[in-house]
């Protein structure tokens, strides 16, 4: 009996020609249904013609080819090859043997990917476009447009869940235009798909035995609908939806699988873009001010609640702060970068009678030399090019409060003279001005450099140093704070959880040991950044030393003899494995006698793989 062998998308099927004619195409009403995009709904027919069979093209869009030639109709002979898009159909006269019975390719992973297929090309463009899209909305519009083209739908929509309701985020038509209004759509289908988490495709089945799936399809005269959830793991973001009134396209289970895969990719992309936007937002918030960088050193305005730690060096700092804060004395804060010098300046200000007045900060190292003078003392209109209006300096802005000069060692000799005069006379003169302006502010300064050595080298004025260090507060580096380090780590973890909306419970034992052993050259600032990074990136409830990017404490050093024995045992095991357990060959490879190797095997309790060759 004649039969047809259909090969398509890595699959092979066999159809016996038992009826007078058998139609071939994409529609489910064809006895031989194809998946290829180039196939029309009813592409061609194979019908009996006298003693033989003939293939007849049914006015298909892309044509029917027999043995490479396009035909309207042709009598078939044994072995003729009918080509319809990516599908091939072989006409055979003999009975099909078991070897060519209907089957699925044993390994779909080995099937060639149809890269020239238009739908595959569009899908690849969509995936590549995710990285280049300027915004999430631009990407989603392009993705929905491409999906409409792949599915040959009339329109497509992307719904997102907001406030307990599915809201339309993107609505596009087949002309790649935004739909101003979304009408004639079943709201029950997207909700059903979102709630169930399962993709569906619905067809106008009026000419088939199945009932019409929904009243909405009848009401809106929809011929086809396909809908899939947007989800990442168990998290559901919304749904992806396409529909059509046209009769030129019917969806299949294969279409739905591709559609569901695209929906999954879009969901993952949306989630990744959202996560990136959240990270950028948090990064901006972290750089709003230096105050947040040391938030753990500021709390209530009472005594030692401002700072964390009870080690002896910090106890000395507390005692000094309690004595100096209520006074008007000028304070010089010394300490390495990241030890919290600005936080100490805040404490001095907040515990002083000036606590409700301005606290003004100026970083002497961050402002160019030619601008620093006008920043400190202000300038008059027209004092220099660009001075379009009068601007008060930071010293004036600190009236009644505290002026904190960070990195004071970076002042030029000329500015050192002017600052000394301002400290002694309590007056300043704006750049380009003549009138002295009385200032009433407390001065607190800080540096991580050795001012005494700078004085000796002539780079810092000794009289200014005497004026600045009426009271000196020296902050210990983090590595010298001993038991304070775990307290600070726990405090910073709690703060990072609160700021980033996480719930990390604590540190693993190896992490805490690594924290205590680390030299912390960046001090508290480095500890804070490492913990915050780990909190953001970790998927665990307990942070490890690896997530903190810290090496764990070194293992105890054993004796030289134990290290040699371990190496010798490992070396012998590898040599035996390479020689398949043959002792004689292994001894020869190691350059020792067979008896010596037997002794070592017994000493280290090594099991041989085989006794071959003995």
Short mmCIF file of C-alpha atoms in Angstrom, two decimals, residues 32-420:
data_model
loop_
_atom_site.label_atom_id
_atom_site.label_comp_id
_atom_site.label_asym_id
_atom_site.label_seq_id
_atom_site.Cartn_x
_atom_site.Cartn_y
_atom_site.Cartn_z
CA UNK A 32 -1.61 15.23 7.77
CA UNK A 33 -0.95 18.30 9.92
CA UNK A 34 2.34 20.22 9.54
CA UNK A 35 4.13 22.56 11.94
CA UNK A 36 6.32 24.50 9.52
CA UNK A 37 5.54 28.23 9.23
CA UNK A 38 5.76 28.11 5.42
CA UNK A 39 2.78 25.79 5.20
CA UNK A 40 -0.70 27.15 4.43
CA UNK A 41 -3.73 25.96 6.39
CA UNK A 42 -4.59 23.58 3.52
CA UNK A 43 -1.42 23.48 1.50
CA UNK A 44 -1.85 20.56 -0.90
CA UNK A 45 -3.72 17.29 -1.42
CA UNK A 46 -2.50 13.81 -2.34
CA UNK A 47 -5.37 12.08 -4.21
CA UNK A 48 -5.87 8.87 -6.17
CA UNK A 49 -5.43 9.24 -9.96
CA UNK A 50 -6.30 6.02 -11.77
CA UNK A 51 -3.91 3.31 -10.61
CA UNK A 52 -1.53 5.83 -9.03
CA UNK A 53 -1.50 8.99 -6.88
CA UNK A 54 -1.16 12.67 -7.66
CA UNK A 55 -0.15 15.70 -5.54
CA UNK A 56 -2.21 18.86 -6.15
CA UNK A 57 -1.25 22.32 -4.78
CA UNK A 58 -4.24 24.03 -3.13
CA UNK A 59 -3.23 27.59 -4.07
CA UNK A 60 -0.75 27.70 -1.21
CA UNK A 61 1.14 30.87 -0.29
CA UNK A 62 4.63 29.42 -0.62
CA UNK A 63 4.10 26.69 -3.22
CA UNK A 64 4.52 22.92 -3.36
CA UNK A 65 7.79 21.46 -4.65
CA UNK A 66 8.40 17.93 -6.00
CA UNK A 67 12.02 16.88 -6.42
CA UNK A 68 13.02 20.54 -6.24
CA UNK A 69 10.55 21.84 -8.86
CA UNK A 70 7.50 23.95 -8.03
CA UNK A 71 4.32 22.24 -9.28
CA UNK A 72 0.59 22.88 -9.46
CA UNK A 73 0.01 19.12 -9.67
CA UNK A 74 2.08 16.06 -10.51
CA UNK A 75 1.67 12.31 -10.70
CA UNK A 76 3.85 10.69 -8.07
CA UNK A 77 6.37 7.92 -8.61
CA UNK A 78 8.13 5.80 -6.02
CA UNK A 79 10.67 7.88 -4.05
CA UNK A 80 9.40 11.33 -5.10
CA UNK A 81 10.24 14.03 -2.53
CA UNK A 82 7.57 16.64 -1.77
CA UNK A 83 8.93 19.80 -0.04
CA UNK A 84 6.70 22.21 1.91
CA UNK A 85 8.79 24.82 3.70
CA UNK A 86 11.03 23.03 6.22
CA UNK A 87 9.02 19.79 5.92
CA UNK A 88 9.77 16.97 3.47
CA UNK A 89 7.34 14.21 2.44
CA UNK A 90 8.56 11.05 0.67
CA UNK A 91 6.11 9.04 -1.46
CA UNK A 92 6.66 5.25 -1.23
CA UNK A 93 4.85 2.32 -2.90
CA UNK A 94 5.96 -0.52 -0.61
CA UNK A 95 4.47 -1.48 2.76
CA UNK A 96 6.16 0.57 5.52
CA UNK A 97 8.69 -1.52 7.43
CA UNK A 98 9.18 -1.32 11.22
CA UNK A 99 12.33 0.69 10.57
CA UNK A 100 10.25 3.57 9.19
CA UNK A 101 7.26 3.28 11.48
CA UNK A 102 6.05 6.56 12.99
CA UNK A 103 8.67 7.65 15.48
CA UNK A 104 10.24 10.60 17.24
CA UNK A 105 13.91 11.35 16.79
CA UNK A 106 15.80 9.67 19.66
CA UNK A 107 17.49 12.87 20.75
CA UNK A 108 15.85 16.20 19.94
CA UNK A 109 19.02 17.95 21.10
CA UNK A 110 20.83 16.65 18.00
CA UNK A 111 18.22 18.01 15.57
CA UNK A 112 19.40 20.96 13.50
CA UNK A 113 18.00 24.30 14.63
CA UNK A 114 16.21 25.98 11.68
CA UNK A 115 18.16 29.25 11.89
CA UNK A 116 16.79 30.46 8.57
CA UNK A 117 13.23 30.11 9.79
CA UNK A 118 11.66 33.58 10.05
CA UNK A 119 10.19 32.92 13.49
CA UNK A 120 13.53 31.72 14.84
CA UNK A 121 15.25 34.82 13.47
CA UNK A 122 12.67 37.10 15.10
CA UNK A 123 13.01 35.23 18.40
CA UNK A 124 16.80 35.60 18.31
CA UNK A 125 16.41 39.33 17.61
CA UNK A 126 14.12 39.61 20.62
CA UNK A 127 16.65 37.91 22.91
CA UNK A 128 19.54 40.05 21.64
CA UNK A 129 17.40 43.21 21.91
CA UNK A 130 16.97 42.75 25.66
CA UNK A 131 20.59 43.78 26.24
CA UNK A 132 20.44 46.84 23.96
CA UNK A 133 17.02 48.23 24.90
CA UNK A 134 17.28 51.72 26.44
CA UNK A 135 14.43 50.99 28.86
CA UNK A 136 12.19 48.17 29.96
CA UNK A 137 9.19 49.73 28.17
CA UNK A 138 11.07 49.92 24.85
CA UNK A 139 12.09 46.29 25.18
CA UNK A 140 8.59 45.11 26.07
CA UNK A 141 7.01 46.95 23.12
CA UNK A 142 9.51 45.42 20.70
CA UNK A 143 9.10 41.97 22.25
CA UNK A 144 5.30 42.07 21.93
CA UNK A 145 5.58 43.32 18.34
CA UNK A 146 7.89 40.41 17.49
CA UNK A 147 5.60 37.95 19.23
CA UNK A 148 2.63 39.18 17.17
CA UNK A 149 4.66 38.62 13.99
CA UNK A 150 5.76 35.12 15.05
CA UNK A 151 2.22 34.04 15.96
CA UNK A 152 0.60 35.99 13.08
CA UNK A 153 -1.85 37.40 15.62
CA UNK A 154 -3.94 40.52 15.25
CA UNK A 155 -2.80 42.05 18.52
CA UNK A 156 -0.81 41.25 21.64
CA UNK A 157 -0.92 42.41 25.25
CA UNK A 158 1.27 42.13 28.29
CA UNK A 159 -0.52 42.30 31.63
CA UNK A 160 1.24 42.90 34.95
CA UNK A 161 -0.15 42.33 38.43
CA UNK A 162 -0.48 45.61 40.31
CA UNK A 163 -2.54 46.13 43.44
CA UNK A 164 -4.21 42.75 43.11
CA UNK A 165 -5.39 43.43 39.54
CA UNK A 166 -4.04 42.54 36.12
CA UNK A 167 -3.34 45.82 34.35
CA UNK A 168 -2.32 46.29 30.71
CA UNK A 169 1.36 47.32 30.55
CA UNK A 170 1.79 46.95 26.76
CA UNK A 171 -0.93 46.68 24.07
CA UNK A 172 0.12 46.50 20.41
CA UNK A 173 -1.45 45.64 17.04
CA UNK A 174 -0.02 43.90 13.98
CA UNK A 175 1.06 47.27 12.53
CA UNK A 176 3.50 47.71 15.44
CA UNK A 177 1.38 50.51 16.88
CA UNK A 178 0.19 51.04 20.44
CA UNK A 179 -3.48 50.36 21.02
CA UNK A 180 -5.09 53.45 22.51
CA UNK A 181 -7.94 51.38 23.95
CA UNK A 182 -8.12 47.69 24.73
CA UNK A 183 -11.59 46.48 23.79
CA UNK A 184 -13.11 43.19 22.75
CA UNK A 185 -10.91 41.12 25.01
CA UNK A 186 -11.87 38.45 27.49
CA UNK A 187 -10.64 39.50 30.94
CA UNK A 188 -11.45 36.07 32.33
CA UNK A 189 -8.83 34.29 30.20
CA UNK A 190 -5.80 36.30 31.49
CA UNK A 191 -7.06 35.97 35.06
CA UNK A 192 -7.56 32.24 34.66
CA UNK A 193 -4.03 31.81 33.28
CA UNK A 194 -2.50 33.97 36.03
CA UNK A 195 -4.31 32.10 38.82
CA UNK A 196 -3.59 28.63 37.43
CA UNK A 197 -0.05 29.38 36.26
CA UNK A 198 -0.73 27.34 33.12
CA UNK A 199 -0.61 28.46 29.48
CA UNK A 200 -3.62 27.82 27.20
CA UNK A 201 -4.59 28.22 23.54
CA UNK A 202 -8.23 28.42 22.48
CA UNK A 203 -9.57 27.92 18.98
CA UNK A 204 -12.83 28.78 17.24
CA UNK A 205 -14.04 25.19 17.03
CA UNK A 206 -17.39 25.79 15.38
CA UNK A 207 -16.53 23.31 12.63
CA UNK A 208 -15.16 20.67 14.96
CA UNK A 209 -16.60 18.35 17.57
CA UNK A 210 -15.25 20.33 20.53
CA UNK A 211 -17.46 22.97 22.19
CA UNK A 212 -16.62 26.65 21.96
CA UNK A 213 -14.26 27.26 24.94
CA UNK A 214 -15.55 30.61 26.23
CA UNK A 215 -18.54 32.88 25.74
CA UNK A 216 -16.09 35.77 25.34
CA UNK A 217 -14.72 34.30 22.12
CA UNK A 218 -18.22 34.10 20.67
CA UNK A 219 -19.10 37.58 21.90
CA UNK A 220 -15.97 39.23 20.46
CA UNK A 221 -15.78 36.93 17.41
CA UNK A 222 -12.26 35.85 18.27
CA UNK A 223 -11.01 32.96 16.18
CA UNK A 224 -7.83 32.21 18.12
CA UNK A 225 -6.46 33.12 21.57
CA UNK A 226 -3.18 32.17 23.23
CA UNK A 227 -2.20 33.18 26.77
CA UNK A 228 0.74 32.25 29.04
CA UNK A 229 1.82 33.31 32.55
CA UNK A 230 4.83 35.53 33.18
CA UNK A 231 6.58 33.93 36.09
CA UNK A 232 10.02 33.42 37.58
CA UNK A 233 10.02 30.34 39.76
CA UNK A 234 6.94 30.62 41.94
CA UNK A 235 6.74 34.40 41.51
CA UNK A 236 4.03 35.46 39.03
CA UNK A 237 4.44 38.84 37.37
CA UNK A 238 1.51 38.85 34.92
CA UNK A 239 0.47 37.21 31.64
CA UNK A 240 1.25 37.41 27.92
CA UNK A 241 -1.75 37.34 25.54
CA UNK A 242 -2.39 37.31 21.77
CA UNK A 243 -5.59 36.89 19.78
CA UNK A 244 -6.89 37.14 16.21
CA UNK A 245 -10.14 37.45 14.28
CA UNK A 246 -8.57 36.13 11.07
CA UNK A 247 -9.00 32.59 9.74
CA UNK A 248 -5.52 32.32 8.24
CA UNK A 249 -3.84 30.93 11.34
CA UNK A 250 -4.63 28.18 13.83
CA UNK A 251 -2.41 27.51 16.83
CA UNK A 252 -1.13 24.11 17.89
CA UNK A 253 0.46 22.61 20.98
CA UNK A 254 3.88 23.32 19.44
CA UNK A 255 2.91 26.99 19.03
CA UNK A 256 1.86 27.10 22.67
CA UNK A 257 5.16 25.58 23.81
CA UNK A 258 7.11 28.25 21.90
CA UNK A 259 4.77 30.96 23.19
CA UNK A 260 5.19 29.76 26.77
CA UNK A 261 8.97 29.74 26.36
CA UNK A 262 8.94 33.35 25.12
CA UNK A 263 6.72 34.34 28.07
CA UNK A 264 9.20 32.74 30.46
CA UNK A 265 12.09 34.61 28.85
CA UNK A 266 10.21 37.92 29.04
CA UNK A 267 9.38 37.31 32.70
CA UNK A 268 13.04 36.62 33.52
CA UNK A 269 14.13 39.72 31.59
CA UNK A 270 11.56 41.91 33.36
CA UNK A 271 12.66 40.57 36.74
CA UNK A 272 16.34 41.13 35.91
CA UNK A 273 15.70 44.69 34.72
CA UNK A 274 13.66 45.43 37.83
CA UNK A 275 16.42 43.99 40.03
CA UNK A 276 19.01 46.13 38.24
CA UNK A 277 16.88 49.25 38.70
CA UNK A 278 16.49 48.43 42.39
CA UNK A 279 20.26 47.99 42.75
CA UNK A 280 20.90 51.33 41.04
CA UNK A 281 18.35 53.04 43.27
CA UNK A 282 19.94 51.59 46.39
CA UNK A 283 23.39 52.60 45.14
CA UNK A 284 22.21 56.19 44.73
CA UNK A 285 20.73 56.19 48.21
CA UNK A 286 24.00 54.94 49.67
CA UNK A 287 25.83 57.90 48.20
CA UNK A 288 23.40 60.59 49.32
CA UNK A 289 25.71 61.63 52.14
CA UNK A 290 28.68 60.58 54.18
CA UNK A 291 26.36 60.51 57.15
CA UNK A 292 24.75 57.24 55.98
CA UNK A 293 28.19 55.72 55.48
CA UNK A 294 28.62 55.73 59.24
CA UNK A 295 25.00 55.33 60.28
CA UNK A 296 25.95 52.71 62.88
CA UNK A 297 27.82 55.42 64.82
CA UNK A 298 24.75 57.66 65.16
CA UNK A 299 21.61 56.99 67.14
CA UNK A 300 20.06 58.85 70.06
CA UNK A 301 21.66 61.98 71.43
CA UNK A 302 22.63 60.42 74.72
CA UNK A 303 26.15 59.59 75.76
CA UNK A 304 27.51 56.33 74.41
CA UNK A 305 24.48 55.32 72.36
CA UNK A 306 26.03 57.19 69.46
CA UNK A 307 28.78 54.60 68.96
CA UNK A 308 29.17 50.85 68.98
CA UNK A 309 31.89 49.17 71.03
CA UNK A 310 33.30 48.98 74.52
CA UNK A 311 37.00 48.20 73.95
CA UNK A 312 39.46 50.24 76.08
CA UNK A 313 40.54 52.57 73.22
CA UNK A 314 36.90 53.45 72.50
CA UNK A 315 36.18 53.89 76.20
CA UNK A 316 38.86 56.57 76.20
CA UNK A 317 37.20 58.21 73.18
CA UNK A 318 33.81 58.20 74.96
CA UNK A 319 35.23 59.84 78.05
CA UNK A 320 36.88 62.56 75.98
CA UNK A 321 33.65 63.22 74.03
CA UNK A 322 31.61 63.53 77.19
CA UNK A 323 34.01 66.17 78.49
CA UNK A 324 34.64 68.15 75.29
CA UNK A 325 31.22 68.10 73.57
CA UNK A 326 29.48 70.63 75.88
CA UNK A 327 32.36 73.14 75.53
CA UNK A 328 33.32 75.54 72.72
CA UNK A 329 36.81 74.08 72.32
CA UNK A 330 38.21 73.45 68.83
CA UNK A 331 38.68 69.70 68.29
CA UNK A 332 41.13 67.84 66.03
CA UNK A 333 40.09 64.26 65.20
CA UNK A 334 42.85 61.89 64.10
CA UNK A 335 42.42 58.45 62.61
CA UNK A 336 42.87 56.27 59.56
CA UNK A 337 40.48 56.53 56.63
CA UNK A 338 37.18 54.81 57.40
CA UNK A 339 37.43 54.92 61.21
CA UNK A 340 34.44 57.25 61.54
CA UNK A 341 35.95 60.71 62.01
CA UNK A 342 32.91 62.51 60.58
CA UNK A 343 30.64 60.46 62.82
CA UNK A 344 32.64 61.64 65.86
CA UNK A 345 32.27 65.22 64.64
CA UNK A 346 28.51 64.67 64.48
CA UNK A 347 28.54 63.36 68.05
CA UNK A 348 30.43 66.42 69.26
CA UNK A 349 27.90 68.68 67.52
CA UNK A 350 24.80 66.79 68.68
CA UNK A 351 25.92 66.61 72.32
CA UNK A 352 26.79 70.30 72.37
CA UNK A 353 24.44 73.26 73.01
CA UNK A 354 24.64 73.80 69.23
CA UNK A 355 22.94 70.47 68.48
CA UNK A 356 19.85 72.08 66.92
CA UNK A 357 21.90 74.46 64.75
CA UNK A 358 23.53 73.77 61.34
CA UNK A 359 26.24 71.13 60.97
CA UNK A 360 28.23 72.11 57.85
CA UNK A 361 30.81 69.82 56.25
CA UNK A 362 33.57 70.74 53.82
CA UNK A 363 36.04 68.17 52.45
CA UNK A 364 39.28 70.03 51.84
CA UNK A 365 40.65 67.23 49.66
CA UNK A 366 37.61 66.99 47.39
CA UNK A 367 37.47 70.64 46.25
CA UNK A 368 40.00 72.08 43.75
CA UNK A 369 42.44 74.56 45.25
CA UNK A 370 41.17 77.49 43.16
CA UNK A 371 37.60 76.92 44.41
CA UNK A 372 38.25 76.04 48.02
CA UNK A 373 38.76 79.65 49.17
CA UNK A 374 35.40 80.78 47.75
CA UNK A 375 33.75 77.68 49.26
CA UNK A 376 35.13 78.51 52.70
CA UNK A 377 34.74 82.29 52.74
CA UNK A 378 32.16 82.95 49.98
CA UNK A 379 32.40 85.56 47.22
CA UNK A 380 30.83 88.79 46.04
CA UNK A 381 29.03 89.26 42.75
CA UNK A 382 31.55 89.95 39.98
CA UNK A 383 34.54 88.79 42.05
CA UNK A 384 35.62 86.54 39.17
CA UNK A 385 34.33 85.18 35.87
CA UNK A 386 31.13 83.26 36.53
CA UNK A 387 30.37 84.98 39.84
CA UNK A 388 26.90 86.13 38.75
CA UNK A 389 25.65 86.63 42.30
CA UNK A 390 26.89 86.91 45.85
CA UNK A 391 27.35 83.59 47.60
CA UNK A 392 27.99 83.10 51.32
CA UNK A 393 30.77 80.67 52.29
CA UNK A 394 30.53 77.57 54.45
CA UNK A 395 31.76 79.50 57.48
CA UNK A 396 28.80 81.85 57.22
CA UNK A 397 26.38 78.97 56.64
CA UNK A 398 27.56 77.38 59.89
CA UNK A 399 26.51 80.41 61.95
CA UNK A 400 25.45 79.26 65.41
CA UNK A 401 26.39 75.65 64.63
CA UNK A 402 29.47 73.58 63.84
CA UNK A 403 31.82 73.70 60.84
CA UNK A 404 33.58 70.38 60.19
CA UNK A 405 36.71 70.64 58.03
CA UNK A 406 37.68 67.15 56.87
CA UNK A 407 41.18 66.38 55.51
CA UNK A 408 42.52 69.64 56.95
CA UNK A 409 46.09 68.63 56.02
CA UNK A 410 45.27 69.27 52.35
CA UNK A 411 44.95 73.07 52.81
CA UNK A 412 47.48 75.13 50.83
CA UNK A 413 49.83 77.46 52.77
CA UNK A 414 47.83 80.52 51.67
CA UNK A 415 44.55 79.10 52.89
CA UNK A 416 46.21 78.00 56.15
CA UNK A 417 47.01 81.65 56.85
CA UNK A 418 43.44 82.79 56.13
CA UNK A 419 41.93 79.99 58.22
CA UNK A 420 44.18 80.85 61.15
#
